[in-house]
PDB file of C-alpha atoms in Angstrom:
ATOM      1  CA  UNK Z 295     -60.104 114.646 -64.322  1.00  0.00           C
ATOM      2  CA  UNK Z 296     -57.904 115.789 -61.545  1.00  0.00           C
ATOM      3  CA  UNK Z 297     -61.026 116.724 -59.232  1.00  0.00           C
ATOM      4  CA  UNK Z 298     -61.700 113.573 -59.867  1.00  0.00           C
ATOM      5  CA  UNK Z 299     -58.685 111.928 -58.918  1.00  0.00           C
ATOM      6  CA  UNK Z 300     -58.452 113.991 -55.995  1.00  0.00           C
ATOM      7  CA  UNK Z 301     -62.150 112.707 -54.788  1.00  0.00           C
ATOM      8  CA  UNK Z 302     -61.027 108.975 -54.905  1.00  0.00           C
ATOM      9  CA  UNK Z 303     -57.568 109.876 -52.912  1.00  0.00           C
ATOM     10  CA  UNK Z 304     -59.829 111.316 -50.816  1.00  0.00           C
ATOM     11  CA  UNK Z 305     -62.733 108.560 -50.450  1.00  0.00           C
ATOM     12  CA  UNK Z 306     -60.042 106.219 -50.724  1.00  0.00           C
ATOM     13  CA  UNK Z 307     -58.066 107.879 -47.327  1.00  0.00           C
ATOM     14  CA  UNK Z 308     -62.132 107.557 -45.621  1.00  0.00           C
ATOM     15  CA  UNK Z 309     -62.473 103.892 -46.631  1.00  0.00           C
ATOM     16  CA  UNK Z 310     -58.794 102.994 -45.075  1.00  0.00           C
ATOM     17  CA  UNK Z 311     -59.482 104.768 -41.921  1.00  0.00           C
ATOM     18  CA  UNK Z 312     -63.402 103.809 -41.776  1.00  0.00           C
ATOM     19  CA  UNK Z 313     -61.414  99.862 -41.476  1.00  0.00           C
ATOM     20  CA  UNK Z 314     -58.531 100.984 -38.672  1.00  0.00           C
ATOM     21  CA  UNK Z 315     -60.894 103.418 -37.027  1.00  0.00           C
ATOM     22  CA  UNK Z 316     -63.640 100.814 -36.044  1.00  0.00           C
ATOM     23  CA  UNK Z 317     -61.404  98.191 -34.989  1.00  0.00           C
ATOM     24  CA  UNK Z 318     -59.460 100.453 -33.034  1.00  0.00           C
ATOM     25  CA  UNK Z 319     -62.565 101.360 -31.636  1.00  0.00           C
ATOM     26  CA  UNK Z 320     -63.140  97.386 -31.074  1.00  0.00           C
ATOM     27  CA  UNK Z 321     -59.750  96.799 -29.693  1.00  0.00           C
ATOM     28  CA  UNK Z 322     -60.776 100.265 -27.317  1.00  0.00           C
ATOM     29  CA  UNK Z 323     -64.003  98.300 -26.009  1.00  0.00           C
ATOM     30  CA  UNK Z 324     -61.403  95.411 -24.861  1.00  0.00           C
ATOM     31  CA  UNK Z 325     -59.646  97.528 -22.650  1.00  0.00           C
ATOM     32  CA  UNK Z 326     -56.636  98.376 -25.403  1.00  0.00           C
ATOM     33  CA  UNK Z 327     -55.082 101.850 -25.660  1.00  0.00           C
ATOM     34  CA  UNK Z 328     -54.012 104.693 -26.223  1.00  0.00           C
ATOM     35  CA  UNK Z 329     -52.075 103.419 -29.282  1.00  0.00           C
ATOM     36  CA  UNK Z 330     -48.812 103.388 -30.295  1.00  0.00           C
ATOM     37  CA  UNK Z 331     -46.967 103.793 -33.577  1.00  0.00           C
ATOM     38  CA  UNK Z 332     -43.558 103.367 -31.987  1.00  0.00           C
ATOM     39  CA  UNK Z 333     -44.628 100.555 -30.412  1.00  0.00           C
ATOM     40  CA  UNK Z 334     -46.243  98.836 -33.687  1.00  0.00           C
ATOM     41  CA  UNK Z 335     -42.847  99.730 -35.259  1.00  0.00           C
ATOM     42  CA  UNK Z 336     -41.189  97.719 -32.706  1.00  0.00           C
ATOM     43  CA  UNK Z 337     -43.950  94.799 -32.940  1.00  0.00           C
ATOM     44  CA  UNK Z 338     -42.784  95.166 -37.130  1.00  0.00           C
ATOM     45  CA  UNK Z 339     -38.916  94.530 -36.445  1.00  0.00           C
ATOM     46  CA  UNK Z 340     -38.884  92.435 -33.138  1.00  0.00           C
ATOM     47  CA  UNK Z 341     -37.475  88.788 -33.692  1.00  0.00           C
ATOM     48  CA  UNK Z 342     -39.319  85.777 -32.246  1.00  0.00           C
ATOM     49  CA  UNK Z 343     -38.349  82.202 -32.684  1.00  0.00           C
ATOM     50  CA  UNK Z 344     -40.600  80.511 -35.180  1.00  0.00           C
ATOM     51  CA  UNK Z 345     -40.385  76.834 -34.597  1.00  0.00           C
ATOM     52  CA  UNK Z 346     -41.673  75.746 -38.064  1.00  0.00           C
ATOM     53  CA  UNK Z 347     -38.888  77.405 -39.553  1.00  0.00           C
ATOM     54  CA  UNK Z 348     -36.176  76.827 -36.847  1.00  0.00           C
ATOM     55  CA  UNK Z 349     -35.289  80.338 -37.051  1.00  0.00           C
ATOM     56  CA  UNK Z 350     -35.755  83.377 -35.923  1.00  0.00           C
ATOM     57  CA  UNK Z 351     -38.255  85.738 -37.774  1.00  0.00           C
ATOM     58  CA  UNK Z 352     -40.368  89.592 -37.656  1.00  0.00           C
ATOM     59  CA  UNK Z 353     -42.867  90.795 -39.791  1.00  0.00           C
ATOM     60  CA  UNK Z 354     -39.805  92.466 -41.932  1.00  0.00           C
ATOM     61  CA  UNK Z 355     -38.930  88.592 -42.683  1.00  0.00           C
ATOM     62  CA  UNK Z 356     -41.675  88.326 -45.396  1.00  0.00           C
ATOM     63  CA  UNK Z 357     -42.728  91.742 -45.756  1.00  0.00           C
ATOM     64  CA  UNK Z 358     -38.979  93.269 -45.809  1.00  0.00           C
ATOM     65  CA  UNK Z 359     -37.791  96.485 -43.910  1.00  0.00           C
ATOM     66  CA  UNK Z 360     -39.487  99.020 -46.123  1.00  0.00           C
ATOM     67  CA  UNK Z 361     -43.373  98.675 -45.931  1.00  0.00           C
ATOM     68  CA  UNK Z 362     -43.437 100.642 -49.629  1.00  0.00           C
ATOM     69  CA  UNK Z 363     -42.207  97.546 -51.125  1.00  0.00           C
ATOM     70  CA  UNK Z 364     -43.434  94.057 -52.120  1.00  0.00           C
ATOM     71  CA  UNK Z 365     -42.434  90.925 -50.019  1.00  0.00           C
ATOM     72  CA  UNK Z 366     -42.282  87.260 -50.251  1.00  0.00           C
ATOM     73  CA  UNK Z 367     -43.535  84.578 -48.422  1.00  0.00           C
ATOM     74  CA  UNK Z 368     -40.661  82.502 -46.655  1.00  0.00           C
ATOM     75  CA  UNK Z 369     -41.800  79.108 -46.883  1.00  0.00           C
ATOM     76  CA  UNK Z 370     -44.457  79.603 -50.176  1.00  0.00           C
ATOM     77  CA  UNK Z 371     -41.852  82.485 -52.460  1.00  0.00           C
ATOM     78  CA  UNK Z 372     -45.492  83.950 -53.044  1.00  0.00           C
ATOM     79  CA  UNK Z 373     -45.257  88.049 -53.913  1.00  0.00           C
ATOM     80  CA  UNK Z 374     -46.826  89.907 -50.643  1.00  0.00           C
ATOM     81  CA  UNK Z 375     -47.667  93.032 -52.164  1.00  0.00           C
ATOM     82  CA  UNK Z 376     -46.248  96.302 -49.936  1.00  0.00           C
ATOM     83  CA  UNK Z 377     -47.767  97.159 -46.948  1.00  0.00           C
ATOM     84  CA  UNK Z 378     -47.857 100.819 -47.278  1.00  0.00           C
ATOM     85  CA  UNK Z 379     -51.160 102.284 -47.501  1.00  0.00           C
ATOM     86  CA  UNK Z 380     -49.183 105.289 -49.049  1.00  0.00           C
ATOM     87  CA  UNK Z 381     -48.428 103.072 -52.228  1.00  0.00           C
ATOM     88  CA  UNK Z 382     -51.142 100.145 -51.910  1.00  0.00           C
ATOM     89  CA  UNK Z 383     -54.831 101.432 -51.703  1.00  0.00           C
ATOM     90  CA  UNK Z 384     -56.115  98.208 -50.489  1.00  0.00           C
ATOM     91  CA  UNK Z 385     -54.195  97.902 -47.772  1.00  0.00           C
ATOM     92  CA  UNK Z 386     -56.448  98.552 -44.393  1.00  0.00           C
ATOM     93  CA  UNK Z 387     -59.462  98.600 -46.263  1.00  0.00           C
ATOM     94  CA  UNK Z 388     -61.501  95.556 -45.312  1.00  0.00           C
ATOM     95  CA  UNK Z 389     -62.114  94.527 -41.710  1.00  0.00           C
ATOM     96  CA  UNK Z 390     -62.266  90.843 -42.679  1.00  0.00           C
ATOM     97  CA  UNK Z 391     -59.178  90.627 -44.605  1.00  0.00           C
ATOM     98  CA  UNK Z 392     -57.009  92.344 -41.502  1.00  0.00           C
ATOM     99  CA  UNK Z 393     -58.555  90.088 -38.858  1.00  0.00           C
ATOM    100  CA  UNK Z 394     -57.946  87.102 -40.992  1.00  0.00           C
ATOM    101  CA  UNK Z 395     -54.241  88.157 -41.704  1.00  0.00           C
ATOM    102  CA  UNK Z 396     -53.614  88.929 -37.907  1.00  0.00           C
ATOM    103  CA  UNK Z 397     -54.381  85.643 -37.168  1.00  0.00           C
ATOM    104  CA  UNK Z 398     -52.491  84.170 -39.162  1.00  0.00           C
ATOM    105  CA  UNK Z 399     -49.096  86.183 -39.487  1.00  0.00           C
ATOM    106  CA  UNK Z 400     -49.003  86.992 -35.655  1.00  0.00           C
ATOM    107  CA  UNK Z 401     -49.799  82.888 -35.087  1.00  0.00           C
ATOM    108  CA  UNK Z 402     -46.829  82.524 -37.388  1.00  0.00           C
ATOM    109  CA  UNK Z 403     -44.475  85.146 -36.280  1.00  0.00           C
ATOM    110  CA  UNK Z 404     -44.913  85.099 -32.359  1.00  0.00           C
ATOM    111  CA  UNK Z 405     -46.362  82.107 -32.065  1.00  0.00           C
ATOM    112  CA  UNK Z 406     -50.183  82.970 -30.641  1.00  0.00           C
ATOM    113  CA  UNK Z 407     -52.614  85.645 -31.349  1.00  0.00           C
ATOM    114  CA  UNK Z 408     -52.012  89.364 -31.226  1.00  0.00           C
ATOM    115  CA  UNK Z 409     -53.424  91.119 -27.893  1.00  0.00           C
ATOM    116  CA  UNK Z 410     -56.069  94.047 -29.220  1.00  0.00           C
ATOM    117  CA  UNK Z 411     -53.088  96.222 -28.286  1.00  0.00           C
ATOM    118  CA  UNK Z 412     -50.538  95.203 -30.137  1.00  0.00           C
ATOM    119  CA  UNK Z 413     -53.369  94.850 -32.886  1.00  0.00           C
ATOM    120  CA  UNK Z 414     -53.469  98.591 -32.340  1.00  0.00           C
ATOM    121  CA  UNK Z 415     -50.018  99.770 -32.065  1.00  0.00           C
ATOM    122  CA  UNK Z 416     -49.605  98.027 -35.183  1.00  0.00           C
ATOM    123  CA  UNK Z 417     -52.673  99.267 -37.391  1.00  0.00           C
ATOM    124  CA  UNK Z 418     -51.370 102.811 -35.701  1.00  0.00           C
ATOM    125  CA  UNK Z 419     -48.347 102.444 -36.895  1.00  0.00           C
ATOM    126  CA  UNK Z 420     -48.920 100.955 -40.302  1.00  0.00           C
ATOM    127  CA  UNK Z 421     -51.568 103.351 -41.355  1.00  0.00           C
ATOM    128  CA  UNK Z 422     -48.530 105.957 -40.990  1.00  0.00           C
ATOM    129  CA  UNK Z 423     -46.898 104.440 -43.644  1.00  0.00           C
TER     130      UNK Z 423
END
């Protein structure tokens, strides 16, 4: 049982950085990098005006300050679940599902698309987490 556990950490850890590892390689083909985790940690705190809302807001508004915990919508209340690879297994695993929510959150929270860069920094420095 425990060999087996370890294989699916381990085929678990390929499938998450099969995901980040092609579209970094993507984001590489549009001119982005090297990457940066410090830099996706400052993309995760930095405050932008979100006119919606009226207020100011970061990633951390919905997702909170620790990545290894759940979050909640700001508008909707809806449970985010964490961010953390380290504690959520299907986080960074499927190449649709991150496009689809960089759209949208980065639309919400800066108010237009992420760059491929800044889709990098942050995918560097979330799959540290």
């Amino acid at each position: 049982v425990v060999v087996g556990a370890a294989f699916f950490m381990v085929a678990a850890g390929q499938v998450q950085a099969g995901a980040v590892d092609t579209l970094q390689q993507e984001y590489k083909a549009a001119g982005a990098g090297p990457f940066s985790a410090d830099k996706g940690q400052q993309m995760w705190t930095a405050k932008h005006m979100n006119k919606e809302a009226g207020k100011e807001i970061s990633c951390q508004t919905c997702h909170t300050e620790d990545l290894k915990k759940s979050g909640k919508h700001m508008k909707t209340g809806k449970v985010i679940d964490p961010m953390a690879p380290s504690v959520n297994k299907d986080r960074l695993t499927d190449i649709k599902f991150i496009n689809k929510w960089f759209l949208r959150n980065c639309k919400q929270v800066l108010g237009r698309e992420c760059t491929p860069q800044e889709k990098g920094d942050f995918l560097e420095y979330l799959k540290g987490q």
